[in-house]
mmCIF file of C-alpha atoms in Angstrom:
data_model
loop_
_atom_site.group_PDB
_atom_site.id
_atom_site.type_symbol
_atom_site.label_atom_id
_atom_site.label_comp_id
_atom_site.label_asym_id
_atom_site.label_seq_id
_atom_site.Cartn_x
_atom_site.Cartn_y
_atom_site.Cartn_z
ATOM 1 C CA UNK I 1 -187.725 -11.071 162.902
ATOM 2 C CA UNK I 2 -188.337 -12.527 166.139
ATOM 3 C CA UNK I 3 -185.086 -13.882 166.576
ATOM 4 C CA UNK I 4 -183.755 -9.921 165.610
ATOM 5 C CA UNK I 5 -185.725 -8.559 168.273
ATOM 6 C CA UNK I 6 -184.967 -10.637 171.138
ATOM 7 C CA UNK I 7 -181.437 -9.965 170.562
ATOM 8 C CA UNK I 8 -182.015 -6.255 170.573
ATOM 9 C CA UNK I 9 -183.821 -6.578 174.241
ATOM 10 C CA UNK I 10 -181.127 -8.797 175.179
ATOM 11 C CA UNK I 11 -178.279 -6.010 174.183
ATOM 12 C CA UNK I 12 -180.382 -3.064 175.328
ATOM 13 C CA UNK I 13 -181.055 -5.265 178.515
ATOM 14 C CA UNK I 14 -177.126 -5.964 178.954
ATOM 15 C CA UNK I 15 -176.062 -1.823 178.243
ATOM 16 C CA UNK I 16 -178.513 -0.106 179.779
ATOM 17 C CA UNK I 17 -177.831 -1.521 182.892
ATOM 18 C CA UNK I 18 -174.028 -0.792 182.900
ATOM 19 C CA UNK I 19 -174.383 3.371 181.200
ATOM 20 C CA UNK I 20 -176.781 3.220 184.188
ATOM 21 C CA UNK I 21 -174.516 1.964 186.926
ATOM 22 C CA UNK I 22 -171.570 4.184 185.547
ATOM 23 C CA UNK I 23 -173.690 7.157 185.796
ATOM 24 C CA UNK I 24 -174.956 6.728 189.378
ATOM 25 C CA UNK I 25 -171.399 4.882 191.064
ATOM 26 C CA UNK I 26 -169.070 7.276 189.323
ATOM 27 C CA UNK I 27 -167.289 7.667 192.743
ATOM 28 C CA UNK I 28 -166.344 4.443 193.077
ATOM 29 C CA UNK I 29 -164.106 4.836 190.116
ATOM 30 C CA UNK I 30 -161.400 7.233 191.640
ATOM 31 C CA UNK I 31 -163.465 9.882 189.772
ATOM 32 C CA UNK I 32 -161.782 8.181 186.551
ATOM 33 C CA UNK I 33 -163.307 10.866 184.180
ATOM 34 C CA UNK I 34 -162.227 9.235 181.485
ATOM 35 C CA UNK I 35 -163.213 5.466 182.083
ATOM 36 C CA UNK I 36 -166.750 6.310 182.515
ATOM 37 C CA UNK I 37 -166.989 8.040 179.709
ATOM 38 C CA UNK I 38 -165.096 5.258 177.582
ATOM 39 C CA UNK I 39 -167.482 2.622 179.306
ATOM 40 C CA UNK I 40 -170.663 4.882 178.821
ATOM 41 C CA UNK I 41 -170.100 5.125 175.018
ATOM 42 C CA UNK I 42 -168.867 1.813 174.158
ATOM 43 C CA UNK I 43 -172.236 0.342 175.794
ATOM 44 C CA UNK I 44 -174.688 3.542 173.858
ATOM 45 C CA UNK I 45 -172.322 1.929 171.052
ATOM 46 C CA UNK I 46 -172.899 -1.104 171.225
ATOM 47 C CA UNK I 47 -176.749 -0.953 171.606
ATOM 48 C CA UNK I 48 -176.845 0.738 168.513
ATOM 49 C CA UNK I 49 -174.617 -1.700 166.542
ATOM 50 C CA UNK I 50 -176.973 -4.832 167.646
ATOM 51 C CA UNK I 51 -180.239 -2.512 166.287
ATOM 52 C CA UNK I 52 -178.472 -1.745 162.780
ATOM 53 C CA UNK I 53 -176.972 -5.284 162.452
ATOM 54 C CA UNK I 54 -180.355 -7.150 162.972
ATOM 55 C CA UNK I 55 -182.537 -4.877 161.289
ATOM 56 C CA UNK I 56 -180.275 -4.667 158.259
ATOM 57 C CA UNK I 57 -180.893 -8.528 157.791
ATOM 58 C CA UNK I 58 -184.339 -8.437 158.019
ATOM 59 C CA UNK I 59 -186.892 -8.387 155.035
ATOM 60 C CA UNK I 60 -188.521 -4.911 156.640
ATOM 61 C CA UNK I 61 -187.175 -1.953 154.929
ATOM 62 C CA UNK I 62 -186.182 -1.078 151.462
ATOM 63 C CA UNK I 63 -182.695 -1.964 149.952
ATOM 64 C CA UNK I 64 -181.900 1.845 150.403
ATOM 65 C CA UNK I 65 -182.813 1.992 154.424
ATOM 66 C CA UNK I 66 -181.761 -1.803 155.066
ATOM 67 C CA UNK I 67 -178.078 -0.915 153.044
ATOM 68 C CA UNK I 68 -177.616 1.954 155.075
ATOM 69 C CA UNK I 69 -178.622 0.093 158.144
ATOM 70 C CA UNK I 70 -175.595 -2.780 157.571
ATOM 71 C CA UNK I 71 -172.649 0.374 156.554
ATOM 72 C CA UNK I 72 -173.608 2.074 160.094
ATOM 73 C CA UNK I 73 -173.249 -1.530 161.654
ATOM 74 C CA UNK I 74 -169.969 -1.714 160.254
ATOM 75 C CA UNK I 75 -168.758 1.892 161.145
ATOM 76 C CA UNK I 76 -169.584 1.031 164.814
ATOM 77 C CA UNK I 77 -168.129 -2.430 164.739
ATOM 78 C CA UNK I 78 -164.985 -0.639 163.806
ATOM 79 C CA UNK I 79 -165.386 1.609 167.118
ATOM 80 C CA UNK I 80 -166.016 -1.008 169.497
ATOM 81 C CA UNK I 81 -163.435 -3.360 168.213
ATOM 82 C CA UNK I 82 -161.134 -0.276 168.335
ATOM 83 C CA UNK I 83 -162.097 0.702 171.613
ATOM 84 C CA UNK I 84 -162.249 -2.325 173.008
ATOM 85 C CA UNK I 85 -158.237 -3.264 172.053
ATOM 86 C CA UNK I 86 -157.674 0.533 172.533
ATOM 87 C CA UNK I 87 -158.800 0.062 176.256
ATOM 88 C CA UNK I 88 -157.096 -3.599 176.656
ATOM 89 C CA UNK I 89 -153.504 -1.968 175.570
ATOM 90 C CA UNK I 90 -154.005 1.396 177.694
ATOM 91 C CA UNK I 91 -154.516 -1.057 180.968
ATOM 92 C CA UNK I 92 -152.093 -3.618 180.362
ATOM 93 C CA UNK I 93 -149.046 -1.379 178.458
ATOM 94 C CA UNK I 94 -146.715 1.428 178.471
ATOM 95 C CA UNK I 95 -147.776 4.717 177.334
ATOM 96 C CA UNK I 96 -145.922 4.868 173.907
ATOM 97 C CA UNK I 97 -147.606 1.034 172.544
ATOM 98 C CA UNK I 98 -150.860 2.829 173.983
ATOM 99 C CA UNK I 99 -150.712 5.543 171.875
ATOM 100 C CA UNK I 100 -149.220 3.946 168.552
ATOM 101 C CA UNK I 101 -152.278 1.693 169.018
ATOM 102 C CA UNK I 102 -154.594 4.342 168.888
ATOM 103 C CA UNK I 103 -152.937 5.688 165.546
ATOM 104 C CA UNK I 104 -153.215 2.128 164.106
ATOM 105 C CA UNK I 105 -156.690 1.666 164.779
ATOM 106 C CA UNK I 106 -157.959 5.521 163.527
ATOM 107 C CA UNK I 107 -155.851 5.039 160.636
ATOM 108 C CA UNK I 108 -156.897 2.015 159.189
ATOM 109 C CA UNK I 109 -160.418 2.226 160.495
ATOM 110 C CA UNK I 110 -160.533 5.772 158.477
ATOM 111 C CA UNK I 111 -159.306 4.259 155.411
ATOM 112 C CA UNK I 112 -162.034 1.467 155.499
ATOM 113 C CA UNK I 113 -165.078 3.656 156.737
ATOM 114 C CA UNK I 114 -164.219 5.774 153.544
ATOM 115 C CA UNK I 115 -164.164 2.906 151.369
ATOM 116 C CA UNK I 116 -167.438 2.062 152.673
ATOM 117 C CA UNK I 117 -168.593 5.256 150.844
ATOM 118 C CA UNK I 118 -166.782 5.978 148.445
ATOM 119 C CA UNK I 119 -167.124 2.832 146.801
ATOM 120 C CA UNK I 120 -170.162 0.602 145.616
ATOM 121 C CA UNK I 121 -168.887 -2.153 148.780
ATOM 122 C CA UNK I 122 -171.701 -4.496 149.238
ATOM 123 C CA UNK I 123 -174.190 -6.184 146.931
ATOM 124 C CA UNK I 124 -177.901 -6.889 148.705
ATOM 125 C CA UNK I 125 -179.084 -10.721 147.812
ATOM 126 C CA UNK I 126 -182.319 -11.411 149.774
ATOM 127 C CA UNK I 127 -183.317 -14.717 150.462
ATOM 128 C CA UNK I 128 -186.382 -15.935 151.976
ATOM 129 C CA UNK I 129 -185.807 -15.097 155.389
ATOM 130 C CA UNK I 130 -183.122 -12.636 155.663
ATOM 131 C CA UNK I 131 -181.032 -10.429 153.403
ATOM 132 C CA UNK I 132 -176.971 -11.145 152.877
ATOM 133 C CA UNK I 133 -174.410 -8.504 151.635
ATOM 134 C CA UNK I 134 -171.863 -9.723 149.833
ATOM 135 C CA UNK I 135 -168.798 -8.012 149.546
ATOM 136 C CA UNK I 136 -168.584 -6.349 145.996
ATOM 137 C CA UNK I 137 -165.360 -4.793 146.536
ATOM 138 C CA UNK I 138 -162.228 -6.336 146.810
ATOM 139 C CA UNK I 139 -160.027 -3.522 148.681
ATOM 140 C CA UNK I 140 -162.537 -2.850 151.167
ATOM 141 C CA UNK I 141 -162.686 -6.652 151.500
ATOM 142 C CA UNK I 142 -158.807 -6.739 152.564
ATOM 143 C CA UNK I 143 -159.154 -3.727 154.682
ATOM 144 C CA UNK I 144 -162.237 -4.780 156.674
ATOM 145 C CA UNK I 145 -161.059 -7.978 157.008
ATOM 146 C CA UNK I 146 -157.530 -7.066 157.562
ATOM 147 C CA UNK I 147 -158.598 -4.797 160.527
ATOM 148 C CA UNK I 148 -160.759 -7.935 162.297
ATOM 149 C CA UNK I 149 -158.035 -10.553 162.277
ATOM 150 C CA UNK I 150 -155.444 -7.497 163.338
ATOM 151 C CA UNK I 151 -157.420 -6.559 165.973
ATOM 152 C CA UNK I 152 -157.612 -10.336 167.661
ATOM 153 C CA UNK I 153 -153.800 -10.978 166.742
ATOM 154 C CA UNK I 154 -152.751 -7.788 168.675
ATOM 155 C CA UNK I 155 -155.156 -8.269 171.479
ATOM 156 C CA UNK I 156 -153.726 -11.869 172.210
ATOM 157 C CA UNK I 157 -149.724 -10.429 172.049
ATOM 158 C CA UNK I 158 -151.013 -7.188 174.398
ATOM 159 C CA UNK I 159 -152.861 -10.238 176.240
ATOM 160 C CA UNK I 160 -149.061 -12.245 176.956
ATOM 161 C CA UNK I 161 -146.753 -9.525 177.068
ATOM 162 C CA UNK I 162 -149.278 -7.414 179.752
ATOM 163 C CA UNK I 163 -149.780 -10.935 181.888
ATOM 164 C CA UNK I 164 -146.764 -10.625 183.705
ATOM 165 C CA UNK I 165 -148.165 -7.097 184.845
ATOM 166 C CA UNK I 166 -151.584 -8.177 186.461
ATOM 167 C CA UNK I 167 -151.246 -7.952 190.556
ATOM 168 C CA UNK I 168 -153.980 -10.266 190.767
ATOM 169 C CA UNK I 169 -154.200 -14.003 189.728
ATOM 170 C CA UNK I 170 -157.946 -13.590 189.832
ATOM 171 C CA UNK I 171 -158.306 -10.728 188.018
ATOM 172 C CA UNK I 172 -155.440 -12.047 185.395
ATOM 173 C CA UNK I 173 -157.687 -15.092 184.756
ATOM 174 C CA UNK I 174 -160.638 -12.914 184.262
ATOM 175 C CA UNK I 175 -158.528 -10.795 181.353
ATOM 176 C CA UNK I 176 -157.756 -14.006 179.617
ATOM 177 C CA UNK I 177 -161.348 -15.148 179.907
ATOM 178 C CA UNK I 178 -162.785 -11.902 178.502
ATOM 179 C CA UNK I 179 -159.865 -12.089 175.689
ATOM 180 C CA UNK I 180 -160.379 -14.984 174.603
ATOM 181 C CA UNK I 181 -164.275 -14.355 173.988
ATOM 182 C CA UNK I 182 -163.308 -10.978 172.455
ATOM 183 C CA UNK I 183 -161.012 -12.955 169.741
ATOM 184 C CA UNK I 184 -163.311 -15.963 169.095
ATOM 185 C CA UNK I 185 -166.438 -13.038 168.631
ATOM 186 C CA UNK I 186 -163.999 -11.599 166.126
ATOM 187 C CA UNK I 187 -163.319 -14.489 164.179
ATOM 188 C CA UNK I 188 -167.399 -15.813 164.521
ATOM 189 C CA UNK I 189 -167.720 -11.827 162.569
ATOM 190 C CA UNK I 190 -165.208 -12.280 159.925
ATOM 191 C CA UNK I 191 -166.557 -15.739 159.375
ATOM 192 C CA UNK I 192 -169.897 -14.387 158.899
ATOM 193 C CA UNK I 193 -168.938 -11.595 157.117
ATOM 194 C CA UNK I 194 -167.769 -13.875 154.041
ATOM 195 C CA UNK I 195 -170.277 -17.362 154.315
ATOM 196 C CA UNK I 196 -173.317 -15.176 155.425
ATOM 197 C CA UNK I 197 -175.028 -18.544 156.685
ATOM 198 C CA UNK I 198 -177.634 -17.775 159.141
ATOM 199 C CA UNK I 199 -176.147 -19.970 161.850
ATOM 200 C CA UNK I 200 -172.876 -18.273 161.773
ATOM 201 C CA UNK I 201 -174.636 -15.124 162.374
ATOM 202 C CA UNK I 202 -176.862 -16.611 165.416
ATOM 203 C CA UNK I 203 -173.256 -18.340 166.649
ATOM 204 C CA UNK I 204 -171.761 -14.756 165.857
ATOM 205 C CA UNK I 205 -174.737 -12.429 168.337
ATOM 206 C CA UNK I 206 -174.542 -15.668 170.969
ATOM 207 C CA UNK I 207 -170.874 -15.086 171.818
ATOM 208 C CA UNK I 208 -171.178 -11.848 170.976
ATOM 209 C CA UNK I 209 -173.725 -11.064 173.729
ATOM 210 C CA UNK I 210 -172.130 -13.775 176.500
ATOM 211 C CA UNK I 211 -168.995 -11.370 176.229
ATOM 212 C CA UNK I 212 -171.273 -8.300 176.888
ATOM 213 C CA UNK I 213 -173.073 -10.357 180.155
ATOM 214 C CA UNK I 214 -169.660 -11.265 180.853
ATOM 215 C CA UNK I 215 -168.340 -7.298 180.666
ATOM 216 C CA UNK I 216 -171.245 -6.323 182.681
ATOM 217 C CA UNK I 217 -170.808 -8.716 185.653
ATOM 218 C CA UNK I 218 -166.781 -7.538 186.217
ATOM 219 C CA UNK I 219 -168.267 -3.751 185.720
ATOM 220 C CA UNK I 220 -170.900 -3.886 188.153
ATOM 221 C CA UNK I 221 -169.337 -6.846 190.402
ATOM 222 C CA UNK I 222 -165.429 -5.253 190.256
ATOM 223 C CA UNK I 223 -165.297 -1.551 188.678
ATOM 224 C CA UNK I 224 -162.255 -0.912 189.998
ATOM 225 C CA UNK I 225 -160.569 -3.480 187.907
ATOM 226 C CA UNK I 226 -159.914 -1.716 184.932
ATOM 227 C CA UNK I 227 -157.485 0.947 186.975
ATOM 228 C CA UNK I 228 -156.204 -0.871 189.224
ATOM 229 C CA UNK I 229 -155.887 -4.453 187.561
ATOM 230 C CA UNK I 230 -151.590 -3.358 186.535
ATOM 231 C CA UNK I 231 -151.486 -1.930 190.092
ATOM 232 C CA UNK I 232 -150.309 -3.197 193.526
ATOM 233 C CA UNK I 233 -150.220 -1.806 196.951
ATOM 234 C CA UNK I 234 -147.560 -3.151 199.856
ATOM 235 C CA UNK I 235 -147.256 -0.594 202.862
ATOM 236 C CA UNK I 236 -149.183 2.356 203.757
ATOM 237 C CA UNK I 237 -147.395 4.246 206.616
ATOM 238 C CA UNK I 238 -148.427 7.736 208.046
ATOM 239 C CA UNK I 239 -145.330 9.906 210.293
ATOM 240 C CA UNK I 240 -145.937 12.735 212.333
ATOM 241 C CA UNK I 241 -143.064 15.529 211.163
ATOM 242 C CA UNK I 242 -140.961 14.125 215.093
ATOM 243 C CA UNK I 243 -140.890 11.146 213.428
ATOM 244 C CA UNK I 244 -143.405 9.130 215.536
ATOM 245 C CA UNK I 245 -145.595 6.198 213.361
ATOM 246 C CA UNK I 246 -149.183 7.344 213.781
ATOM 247 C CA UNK I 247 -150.269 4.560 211.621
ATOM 248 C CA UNK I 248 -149.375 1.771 209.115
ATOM 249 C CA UNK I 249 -150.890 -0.968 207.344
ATOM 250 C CA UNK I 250 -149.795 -3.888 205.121
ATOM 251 C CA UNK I 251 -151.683 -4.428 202.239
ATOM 252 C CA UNK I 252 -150.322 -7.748 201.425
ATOM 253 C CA UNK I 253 -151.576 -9.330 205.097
ATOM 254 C CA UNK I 254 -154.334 -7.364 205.256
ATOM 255 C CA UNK I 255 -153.168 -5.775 208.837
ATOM 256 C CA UNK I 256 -151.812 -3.123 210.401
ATOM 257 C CA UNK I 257 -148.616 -3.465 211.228
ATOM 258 C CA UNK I 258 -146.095 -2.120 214.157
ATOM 259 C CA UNK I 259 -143.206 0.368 214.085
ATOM 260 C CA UNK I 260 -140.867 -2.898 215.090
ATOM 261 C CA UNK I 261 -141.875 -4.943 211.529
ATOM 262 C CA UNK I 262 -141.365 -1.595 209.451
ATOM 263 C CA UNK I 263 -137.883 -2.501 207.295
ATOM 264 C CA UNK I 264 -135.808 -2.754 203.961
ATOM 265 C CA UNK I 265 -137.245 0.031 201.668
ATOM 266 C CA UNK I 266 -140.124 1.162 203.931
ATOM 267 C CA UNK I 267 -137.752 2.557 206.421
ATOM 268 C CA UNK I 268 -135.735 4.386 203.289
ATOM 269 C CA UNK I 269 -138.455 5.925 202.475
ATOM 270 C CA UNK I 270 -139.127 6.997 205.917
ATOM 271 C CA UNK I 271 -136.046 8.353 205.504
ATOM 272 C CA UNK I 272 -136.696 10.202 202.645
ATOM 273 C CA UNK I 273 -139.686 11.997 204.055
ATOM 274 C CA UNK I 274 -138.021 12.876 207.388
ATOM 275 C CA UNK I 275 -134.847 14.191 205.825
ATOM 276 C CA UNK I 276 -136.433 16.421 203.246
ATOM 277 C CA UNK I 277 -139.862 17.372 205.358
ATOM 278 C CA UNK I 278 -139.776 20.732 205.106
ATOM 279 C CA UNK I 279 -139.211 21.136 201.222
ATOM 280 C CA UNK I 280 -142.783 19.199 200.707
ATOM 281 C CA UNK I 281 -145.561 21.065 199.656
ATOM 282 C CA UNK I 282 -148.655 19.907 198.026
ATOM 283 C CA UNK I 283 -147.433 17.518 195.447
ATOM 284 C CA UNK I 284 -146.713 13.656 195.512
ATOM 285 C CA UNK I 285 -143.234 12.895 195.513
ATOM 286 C CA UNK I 286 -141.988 9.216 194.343
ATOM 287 C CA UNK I 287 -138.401 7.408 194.845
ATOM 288 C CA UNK I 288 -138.284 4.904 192.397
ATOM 289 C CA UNK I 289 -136.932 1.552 192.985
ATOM 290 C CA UNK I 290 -135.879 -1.211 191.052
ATOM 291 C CA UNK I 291 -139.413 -3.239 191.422
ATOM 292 C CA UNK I 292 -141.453 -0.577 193.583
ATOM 293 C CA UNK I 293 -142.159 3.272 194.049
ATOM 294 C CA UNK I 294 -142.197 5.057 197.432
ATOM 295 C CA UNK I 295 -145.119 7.537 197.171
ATOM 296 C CA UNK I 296 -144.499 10.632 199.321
ATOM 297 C CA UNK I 297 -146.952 13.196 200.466
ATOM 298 C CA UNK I 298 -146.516 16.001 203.245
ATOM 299 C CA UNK I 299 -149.294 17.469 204.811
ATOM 300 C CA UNK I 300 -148.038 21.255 206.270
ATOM 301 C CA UNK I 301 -151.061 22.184 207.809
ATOM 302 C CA UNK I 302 -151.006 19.387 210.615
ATOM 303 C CA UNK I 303 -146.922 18.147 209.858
ATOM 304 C CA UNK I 304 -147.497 14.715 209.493
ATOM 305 C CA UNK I 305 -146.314 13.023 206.363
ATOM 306 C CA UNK I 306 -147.907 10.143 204.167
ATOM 307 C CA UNK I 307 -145.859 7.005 202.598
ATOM 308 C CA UNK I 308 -147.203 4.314 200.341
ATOM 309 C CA UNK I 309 -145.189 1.671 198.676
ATOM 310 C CA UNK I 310 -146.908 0.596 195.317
ATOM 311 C CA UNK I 311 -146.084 -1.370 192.690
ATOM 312 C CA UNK I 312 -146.158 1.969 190.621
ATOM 313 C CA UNK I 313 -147.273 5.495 190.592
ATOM 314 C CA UNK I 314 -150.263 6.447 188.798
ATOM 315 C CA UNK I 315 -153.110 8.885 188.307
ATOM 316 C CA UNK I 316 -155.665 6.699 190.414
ATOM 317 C CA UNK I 317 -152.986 6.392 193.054
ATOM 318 C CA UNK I 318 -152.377 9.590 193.321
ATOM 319 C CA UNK I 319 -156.004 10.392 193.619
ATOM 320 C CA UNK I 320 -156.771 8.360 196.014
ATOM 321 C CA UNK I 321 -153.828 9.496 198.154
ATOM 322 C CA UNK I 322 -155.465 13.145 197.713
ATOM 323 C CA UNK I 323 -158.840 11.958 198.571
ATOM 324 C CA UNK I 324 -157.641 10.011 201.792
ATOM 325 C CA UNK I 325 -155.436 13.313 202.997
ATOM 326 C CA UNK I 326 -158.994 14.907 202.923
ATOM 327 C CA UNK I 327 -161.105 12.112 205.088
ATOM 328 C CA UNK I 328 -158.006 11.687 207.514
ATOM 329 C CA UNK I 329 -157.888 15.230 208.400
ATOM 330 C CA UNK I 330 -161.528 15.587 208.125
ATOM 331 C CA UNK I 331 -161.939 12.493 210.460
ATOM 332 C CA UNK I 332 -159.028 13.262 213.016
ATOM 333 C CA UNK I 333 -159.045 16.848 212.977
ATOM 334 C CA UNK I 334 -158.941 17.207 216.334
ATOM 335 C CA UNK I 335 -156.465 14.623 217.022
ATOM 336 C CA UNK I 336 -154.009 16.413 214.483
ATOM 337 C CA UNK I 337 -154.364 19.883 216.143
ATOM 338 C CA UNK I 338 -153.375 18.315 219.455
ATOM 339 C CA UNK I 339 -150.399 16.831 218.253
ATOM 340 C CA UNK I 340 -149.039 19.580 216.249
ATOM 341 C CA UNK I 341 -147.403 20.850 219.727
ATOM 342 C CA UNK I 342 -144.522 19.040 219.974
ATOM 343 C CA UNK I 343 -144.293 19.392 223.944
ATOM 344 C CA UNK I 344 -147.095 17.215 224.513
ATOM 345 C CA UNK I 345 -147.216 13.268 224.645
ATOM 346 C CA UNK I 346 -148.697 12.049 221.282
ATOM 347 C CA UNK I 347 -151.554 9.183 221.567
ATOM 348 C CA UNK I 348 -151.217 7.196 218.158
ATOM 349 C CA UNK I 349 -154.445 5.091 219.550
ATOM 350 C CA UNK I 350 -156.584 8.299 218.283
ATOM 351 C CA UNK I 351 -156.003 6.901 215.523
ATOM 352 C CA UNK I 352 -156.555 3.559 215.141
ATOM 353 C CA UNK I 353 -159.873 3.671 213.139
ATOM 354 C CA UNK I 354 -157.863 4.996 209.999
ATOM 355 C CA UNK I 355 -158.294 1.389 208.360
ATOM 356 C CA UNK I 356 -162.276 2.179 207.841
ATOM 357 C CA UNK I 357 -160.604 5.231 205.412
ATOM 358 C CA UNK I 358 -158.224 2.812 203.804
ATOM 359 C CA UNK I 359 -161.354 0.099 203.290
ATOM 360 C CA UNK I 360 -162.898 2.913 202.000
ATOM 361 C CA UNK I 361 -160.744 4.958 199.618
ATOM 362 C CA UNK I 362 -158.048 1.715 198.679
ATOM 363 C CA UNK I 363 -160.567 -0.728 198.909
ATOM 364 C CA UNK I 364 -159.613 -2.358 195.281
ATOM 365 C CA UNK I 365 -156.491 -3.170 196.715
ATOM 366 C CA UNK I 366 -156.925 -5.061 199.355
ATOM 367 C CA UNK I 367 -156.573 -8.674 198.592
ATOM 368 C CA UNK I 368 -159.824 -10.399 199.337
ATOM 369 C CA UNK I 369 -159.207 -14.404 200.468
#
């Protein structure tokens, strides 16, 4: 029992933390709506599936309360493991695998959660410590077991067929790292889930809780890695309409950079801008290249225009283009007014503090040595 409950304050003291930090740093995700809310359940999640899991072993509650205890244990090991790969594939792959994947996962995890109740599953054998449930029905067996080593196969082929996408060698290794815990966890579970030895299970919550600490350091130490991680920034460039640079900045050398160094694709898609200014309006406009996309934005009210060369165009790009528009002309609005009469002499020095908005909106992607 002891053993039980320091797990469960180990768990609660690994979640809490992170639903916490979510909660009160949700700006620092790019107002990713959706990734806090994914992170925020899969930790309320998992706290509950370390309370059902240990208390179901223990020799505390009747056979009724402690079975019903170990079937909502394996309902939510279902969710995490399918949220978990759900997430992995939605980071590292195109949108159609994303989606197939979630089919795959609410499909078969449907079929086994029914199983679980339709059918007399697991037979209670207490021994003098614990309780073990062994399985008592062969389908559900296959299924559950099926799911686990399914799970862990596709996670490793996601795993090398997304590598080649990560930006960042760092953040590459830390995918593999967290991968590889997230299939050996799996196959400590299914182990368990047959032998039922007691170490197995304490080998099982070890690794399981290391990947947790693990998860909660990159969350707390790196949120932006889960939406940016595929992502990479090269050239940031800002144009009043006369075609004067009022700004630019390499992301790769961490500098900004002169109108003489701007070439190749940067000055197509200054191009681009300048040729077609006055048919932008309030929506991001890409040109797609062969390895990059040129993000366009026009702003009318001031008539300057905003380029950014990315790896590729996505919603957290795109936000954070819209949420630097706002600062710059928040920041320089008297700067902008000025120059938006063409007869005077523009002063491009006005705006050299620009990079303190870019550390502070495109911070993730600025390669820290």
């Amino acid at each position: 029992m002891i053993v039980s409950i320091l797990y469960i304050i180990i768990s609660i003291s690994i979640s809490i933390p992170v639903i916490l930090y979510v909660i009160l740093h949700r700006g620092i995700y790019f107002n990713h709506f959706i990734f806090s809310i994914m992170t925020f359940a899969y930790f309320l999640i998992d706290i509950s599936y370390i309370i059902s899991f240990n208390l179901s072993t223990e020799l505390v509650f009747s056979e009724n309360i402690a079975l019903f205890l170990w079937n909502l244990s394996i309902i939510l090991m279902i969710f995490k493991l399918s949220m978990m790969s759900t997430i992995h594939s939605y980071i590292l792959l195109k949108k159609r695998t994303r989606i197939f994947m979630g089919f795959l996962y609410s499909f078969l995890g449907g079929i086994i959660i029914s199983l679980l109740y339709l059918e007399e599953v697991f037979e209670i054998k207490e021994s003098k410590f614990y309780s073990n449930y062994i399985f008592h029905n062969l389908p559900f067996f296959v299924f559950f077991i099926t799911f686990i080593i399914l799970v862990s196969v596709l996670t490793v082929y996601i795993e090398i067929r997304g590598f080649p996408n990560i930006s960042d060698n760092k953040l590459a290794q830390f995918f593999n790292r967290l991968s590889i815990l997230f299939c050996i966890n799996n196959i400590l579970y299914a182990m368990y889930l047959i032998i039922q030895h007691i170490l197995l299970r304490i080998l099982f919550l070890s690794v399981y809780l290391i990947f947790s600490s693990y998860l909660l350091v990159m969350i707390i130490k790196k949120p932006d890695v889960f939406v940016v991680i595929t992502n990479k920034i090269f050239d940031f460039i800002i144009f009043h309409k006369s075609g004067i640079l009022l700004y630019s900045f390499d992301f790769e050398a961490d500098q900004e950079t002169e109108d003489s160094v701007l070439k190749g694709s940067i000055l197509i898609g200054i191009s681009h801008i300048l040729n077609n200014i006055i048919d932008k309006k309030d929506k991001l406009s890409v040109v797609k290249m062969k390895e990059k996309d040129i993000i366009l934005e026009y702003d009318n009210e001031f008539g300057y225009a905003l380029l950014l060369v990315a790896k590729h165009k996505n919603y957290v790009i795109e936000k954070s283009v819209q949420q630097f528009m706002l600062k710059f002309n928040e920041i320089f609005k008297e700067a902008l007014i000025k120059i938006k009469d063409l007869r005077q002499l523009i002063d491009i020095s006005e705006f050299r503090d620009t990079k303190l908005i870019i550390n502070e909106i495109f911070a993730p992607y600025i390669i820290k040595n």
